[in-house]
GROMACS .gro file of C-alpha atoms in nm:
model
  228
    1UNK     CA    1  -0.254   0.203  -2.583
    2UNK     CA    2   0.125   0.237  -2.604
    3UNK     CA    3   0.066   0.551  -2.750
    4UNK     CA    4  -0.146   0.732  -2.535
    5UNK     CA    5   0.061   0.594  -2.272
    6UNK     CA    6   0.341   0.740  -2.369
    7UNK     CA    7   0.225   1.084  -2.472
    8UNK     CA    8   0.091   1.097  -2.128
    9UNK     CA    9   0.428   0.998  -1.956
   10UNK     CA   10   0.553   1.269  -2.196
   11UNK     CA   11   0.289   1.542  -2.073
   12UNK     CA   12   0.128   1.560  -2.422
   13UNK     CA   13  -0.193   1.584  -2.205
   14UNK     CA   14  -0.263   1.871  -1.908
   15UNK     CA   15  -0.422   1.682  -1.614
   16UNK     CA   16  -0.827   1.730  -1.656
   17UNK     CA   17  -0.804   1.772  -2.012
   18UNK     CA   18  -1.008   1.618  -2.264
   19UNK     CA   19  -0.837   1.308  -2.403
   20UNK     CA   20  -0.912   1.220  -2.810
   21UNK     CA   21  -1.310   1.093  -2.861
   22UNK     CA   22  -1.355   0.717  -2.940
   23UNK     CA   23  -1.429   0.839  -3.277
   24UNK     CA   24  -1.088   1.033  -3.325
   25UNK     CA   25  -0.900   0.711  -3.196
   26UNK     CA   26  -1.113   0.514  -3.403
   27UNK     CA   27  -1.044   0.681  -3.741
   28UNK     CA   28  -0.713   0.748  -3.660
   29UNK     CA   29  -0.546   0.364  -3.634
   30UNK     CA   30  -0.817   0.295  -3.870
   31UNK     CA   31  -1.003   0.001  -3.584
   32UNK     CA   32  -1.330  -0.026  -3.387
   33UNK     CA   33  -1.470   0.204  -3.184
   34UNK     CA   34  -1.496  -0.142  -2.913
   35UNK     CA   35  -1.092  -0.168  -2.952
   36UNK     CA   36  -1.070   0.244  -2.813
   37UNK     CA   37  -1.335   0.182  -2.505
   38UNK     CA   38  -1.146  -0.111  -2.411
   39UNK     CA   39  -0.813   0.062  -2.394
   40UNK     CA   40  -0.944   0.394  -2.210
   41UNK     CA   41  -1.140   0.055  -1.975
   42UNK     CA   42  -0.757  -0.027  -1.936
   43UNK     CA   43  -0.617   0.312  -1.878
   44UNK     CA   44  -0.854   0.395  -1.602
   45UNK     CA   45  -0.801   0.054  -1.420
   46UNK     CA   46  -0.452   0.164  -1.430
   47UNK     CA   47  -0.534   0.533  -1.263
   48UNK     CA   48  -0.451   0.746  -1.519
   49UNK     CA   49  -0.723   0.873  -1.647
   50UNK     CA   50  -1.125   0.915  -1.552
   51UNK     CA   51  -1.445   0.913  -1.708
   52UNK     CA   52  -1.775   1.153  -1.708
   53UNK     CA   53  -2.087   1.067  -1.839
   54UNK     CA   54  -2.163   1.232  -2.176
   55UNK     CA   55  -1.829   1.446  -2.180
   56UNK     CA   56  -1.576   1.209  -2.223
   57UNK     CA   57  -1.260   1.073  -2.080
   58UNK     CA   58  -0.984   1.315  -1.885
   59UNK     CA   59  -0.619   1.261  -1.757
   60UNK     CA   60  -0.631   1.207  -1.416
   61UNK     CA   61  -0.417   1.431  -1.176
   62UNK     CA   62  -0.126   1.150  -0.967
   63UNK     CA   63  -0.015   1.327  -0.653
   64UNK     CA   64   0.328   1.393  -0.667
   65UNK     CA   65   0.567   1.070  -0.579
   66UNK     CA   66   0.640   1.032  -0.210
   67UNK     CA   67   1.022   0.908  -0.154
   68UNK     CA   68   0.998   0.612   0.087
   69UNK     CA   69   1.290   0.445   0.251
   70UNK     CA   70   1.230   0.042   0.276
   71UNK     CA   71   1.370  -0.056   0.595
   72UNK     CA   72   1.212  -0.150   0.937
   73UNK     CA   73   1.399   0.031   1.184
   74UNK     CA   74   1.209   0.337   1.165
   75UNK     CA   75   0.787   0.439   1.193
   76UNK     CA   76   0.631   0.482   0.874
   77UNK     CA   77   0.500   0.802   1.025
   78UNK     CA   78   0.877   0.925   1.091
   79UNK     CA   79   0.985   0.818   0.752
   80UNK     CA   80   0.664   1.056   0.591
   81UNK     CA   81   0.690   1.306   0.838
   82UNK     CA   82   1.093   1.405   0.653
   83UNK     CA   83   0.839   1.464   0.302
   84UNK     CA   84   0.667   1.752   0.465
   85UNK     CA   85   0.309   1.567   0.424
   86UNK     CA   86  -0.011   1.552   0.610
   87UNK     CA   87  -0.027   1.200   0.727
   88UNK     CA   88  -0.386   1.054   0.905
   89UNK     CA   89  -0.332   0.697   1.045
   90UNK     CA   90  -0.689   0.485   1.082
   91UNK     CA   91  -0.702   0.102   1.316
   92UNK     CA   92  -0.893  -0.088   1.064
   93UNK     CA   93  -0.930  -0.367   1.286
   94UNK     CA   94  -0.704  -0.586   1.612
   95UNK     CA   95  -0.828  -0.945   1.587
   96UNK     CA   96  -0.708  -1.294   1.658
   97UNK     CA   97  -0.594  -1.454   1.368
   98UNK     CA   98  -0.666  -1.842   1.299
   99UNK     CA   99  -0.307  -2.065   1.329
  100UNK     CA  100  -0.100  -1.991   1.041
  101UNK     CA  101   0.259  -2.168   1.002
  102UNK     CA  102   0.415  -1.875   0.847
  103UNK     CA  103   0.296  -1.620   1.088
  104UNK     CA  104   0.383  -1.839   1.377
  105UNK     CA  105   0.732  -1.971   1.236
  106UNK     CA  106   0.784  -1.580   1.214
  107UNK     CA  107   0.750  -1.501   1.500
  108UNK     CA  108   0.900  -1.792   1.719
  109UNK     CA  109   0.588  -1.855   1.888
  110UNK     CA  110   0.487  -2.229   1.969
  111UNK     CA  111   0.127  -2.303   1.810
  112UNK     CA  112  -0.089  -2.217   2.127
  113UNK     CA  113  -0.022  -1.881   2.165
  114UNK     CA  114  -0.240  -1.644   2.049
  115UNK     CA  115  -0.177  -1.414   1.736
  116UNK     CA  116  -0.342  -1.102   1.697
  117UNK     CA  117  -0.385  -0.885   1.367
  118UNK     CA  118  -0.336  -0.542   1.352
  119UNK     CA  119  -0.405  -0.347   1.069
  120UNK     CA  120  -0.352   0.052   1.044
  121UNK     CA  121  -0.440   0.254   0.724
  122UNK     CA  122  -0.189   0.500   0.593
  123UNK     CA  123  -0.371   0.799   0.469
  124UNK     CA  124  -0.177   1.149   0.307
  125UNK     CA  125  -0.422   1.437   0.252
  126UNK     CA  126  -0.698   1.207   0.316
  127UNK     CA  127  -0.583   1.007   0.019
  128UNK     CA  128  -0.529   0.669   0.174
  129UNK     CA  129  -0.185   0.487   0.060
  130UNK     CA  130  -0.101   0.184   0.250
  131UNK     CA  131  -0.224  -0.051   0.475
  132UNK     CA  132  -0.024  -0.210   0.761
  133UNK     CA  133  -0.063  -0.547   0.950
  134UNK     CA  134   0.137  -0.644   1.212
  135UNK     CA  135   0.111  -0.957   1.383
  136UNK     CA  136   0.174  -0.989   1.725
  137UNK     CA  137   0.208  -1.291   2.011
  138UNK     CA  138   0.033  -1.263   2.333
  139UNK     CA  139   0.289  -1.405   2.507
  140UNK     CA  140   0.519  -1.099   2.421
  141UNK     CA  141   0.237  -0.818   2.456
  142UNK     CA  142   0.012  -0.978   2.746
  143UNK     CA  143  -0.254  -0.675   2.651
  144UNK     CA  144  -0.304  -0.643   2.279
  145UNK     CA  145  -0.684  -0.841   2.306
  146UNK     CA  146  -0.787  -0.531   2.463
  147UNK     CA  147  -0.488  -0.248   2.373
  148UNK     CA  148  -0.505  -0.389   2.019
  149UNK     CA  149  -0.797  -0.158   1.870
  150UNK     CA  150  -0.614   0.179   1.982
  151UNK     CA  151  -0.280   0.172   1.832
  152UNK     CA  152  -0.221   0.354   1.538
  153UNK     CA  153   0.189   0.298   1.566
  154UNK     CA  154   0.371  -0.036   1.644
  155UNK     CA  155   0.651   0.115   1.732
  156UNK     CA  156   0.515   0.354   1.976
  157UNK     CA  157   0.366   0.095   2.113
  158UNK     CA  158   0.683  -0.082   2.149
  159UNK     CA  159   0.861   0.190   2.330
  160UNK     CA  160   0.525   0.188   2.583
  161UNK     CA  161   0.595  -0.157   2.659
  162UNK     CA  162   0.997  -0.118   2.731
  163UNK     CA  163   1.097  -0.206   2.386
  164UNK     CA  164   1.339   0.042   2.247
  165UNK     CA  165   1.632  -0.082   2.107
  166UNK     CA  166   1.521  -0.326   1.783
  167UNK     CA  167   1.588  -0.390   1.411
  168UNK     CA  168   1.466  -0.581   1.102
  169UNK     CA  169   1.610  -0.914   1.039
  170UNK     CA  170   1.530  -0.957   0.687
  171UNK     CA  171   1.252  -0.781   0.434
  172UNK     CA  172   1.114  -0.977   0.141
  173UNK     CA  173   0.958  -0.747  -0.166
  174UNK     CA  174   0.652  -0.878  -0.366
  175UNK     CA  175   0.434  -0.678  -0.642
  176UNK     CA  176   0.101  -0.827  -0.723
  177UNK     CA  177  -0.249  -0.633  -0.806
  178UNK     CA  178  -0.488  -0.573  -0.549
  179UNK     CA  179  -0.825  -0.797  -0.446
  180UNK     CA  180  -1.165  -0.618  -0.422
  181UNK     CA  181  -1.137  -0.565  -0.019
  182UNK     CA  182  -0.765  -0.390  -0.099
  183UNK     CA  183  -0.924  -0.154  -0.375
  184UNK     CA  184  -1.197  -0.069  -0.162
  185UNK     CA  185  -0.923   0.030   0.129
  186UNK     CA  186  -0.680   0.194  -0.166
  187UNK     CA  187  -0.961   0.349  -0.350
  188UNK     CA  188  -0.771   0.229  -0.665
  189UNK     CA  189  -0.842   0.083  -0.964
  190UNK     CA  190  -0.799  -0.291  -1.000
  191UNK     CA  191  -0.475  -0.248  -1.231
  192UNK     CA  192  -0.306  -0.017  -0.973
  193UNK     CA  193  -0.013  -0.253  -0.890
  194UNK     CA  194   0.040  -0.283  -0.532
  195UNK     CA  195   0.406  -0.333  -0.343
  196UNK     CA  196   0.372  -0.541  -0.009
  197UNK     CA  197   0.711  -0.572   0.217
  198UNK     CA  198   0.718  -0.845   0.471
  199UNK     CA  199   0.940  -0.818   0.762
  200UNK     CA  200   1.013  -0.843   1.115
  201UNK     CA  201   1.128  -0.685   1.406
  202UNK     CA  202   1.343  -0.808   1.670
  203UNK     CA  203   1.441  -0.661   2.019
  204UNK     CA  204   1.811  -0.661   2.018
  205UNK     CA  205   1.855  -0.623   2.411
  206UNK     CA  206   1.667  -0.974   2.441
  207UNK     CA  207   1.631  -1.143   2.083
  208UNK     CA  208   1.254  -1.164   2.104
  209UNK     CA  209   1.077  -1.127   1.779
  210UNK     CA  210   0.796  -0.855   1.847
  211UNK     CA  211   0.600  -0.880   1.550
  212UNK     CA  212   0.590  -1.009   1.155
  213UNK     CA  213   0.491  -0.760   0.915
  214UNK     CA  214   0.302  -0.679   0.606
  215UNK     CA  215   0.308  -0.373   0.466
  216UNK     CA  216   0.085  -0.290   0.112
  217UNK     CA  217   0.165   0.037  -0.076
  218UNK     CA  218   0.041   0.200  -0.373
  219UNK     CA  219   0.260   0.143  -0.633
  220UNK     CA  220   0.189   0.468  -0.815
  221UNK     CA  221   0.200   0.680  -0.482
  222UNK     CA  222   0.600   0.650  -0.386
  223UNK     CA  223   0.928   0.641  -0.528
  224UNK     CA  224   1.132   0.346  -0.310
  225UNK     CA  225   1.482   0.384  -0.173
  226UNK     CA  226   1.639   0.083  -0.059
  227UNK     CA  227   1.925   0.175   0.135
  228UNK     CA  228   2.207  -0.087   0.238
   0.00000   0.00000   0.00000
């Protein structure tokens, strides 16, 4: 596996070509044909290569890396629209959310106030990317029960509401590999490894805490810039 990972790092492989058989793996480090399925298993789970039936395994074309910036103060959609690409946002869903300490500690809101869940998906070329929940409190947006299922940016949103001067308190970084429901979204294989930045944003005119934040990307889709 280290191997064939490497010569395809190294662009041994064109993307679509044939990669060795079973067979040719096989005889070559002198082990089981079993040990060679279960390492191409492992290199498509990872998204670099795919299978057809009957004709073998190929290396997988990876779109080329989008440079993100990992701060809050700016849309995702502004941040994308600097890499020239064709971005597609899609409301996956505006619910309330059961109480949650976290969420509510987050956001400064006392435990009766309603929460509400929004979640966008991020989609370049029709490839989707990320997904983005923001949690809001009622008390802050009055109308997100019924405005909820129609935004596609938070901070557009924001700026409809009044809000236009704010910043990011604090982001927290976290890399873990993605459930069933987040493959499904990603359309990525279950070794993919995932990125999720949680943050929030704060109106600085008032010191209100609009929302808490959790953004998942594909690890494999973007380069990541911090800047300080």
């Amino acid at each position: 596996m280290d191997n064939l990972l490497l010569d395809i790092r190294e662009n041994k492989y064109k993307f679509d070509e044939k990669l060795p058989s079973d067979n040719e793996l096989a005889e070559k480090y002198d082990v089981p044909r079993i040990k060679v399925r279960n390492v191409y298993k492992r290199l498509e789970q990872m998204g670099y290569i795919y299978s057809l039936q009957g004709r073998g395994r190929f290396l997988k074309k990876r779109g080329s890396s989008i440079e993100l910036v990992l701060s809050g103060n700016e849309s995702f959609s502004k941040k994308l629209k600097h890499s020239g690409v064709n971005l597609d946002t899609i409301n996956i869903c505006a619910e309330r959310v059961p109480y949650n300490e976290d969420i509510w500690e987050e956001l400064c809101a006392s435990r009766h106030v309603p929460v509400y869940k929004i979640g966008r998906l991020r989609c370049v070329d029709k490839e989707p990317l990320a997904i983005h929940f923001s949690y809001v409190s009622q008390k802050v947006f009055k109308d997100i029960s019924a405005e909820g299922k129609k935004i596609t940016s938070m901070f557009d949103y924001y700026r409809e509401k009044g809000f236009i001067n704010y910043s990011t308190e604090k982001s927290i970084l976290e890399v873990f590999y993605p459930t069933s429901k987040e493959r499904k979204l990603l359309e990525c294989g279950e070794l993919v490894p995932l990125l999720k930045l949680r943050s929030n944003c704060k109106d600085n005119d008032t010191g209100v805490i609009l929302e808490y934040t959790e953004i998942i990307y594909r690890g494999d889709k973007f380069t990541y810039k911090i800047e300080y």
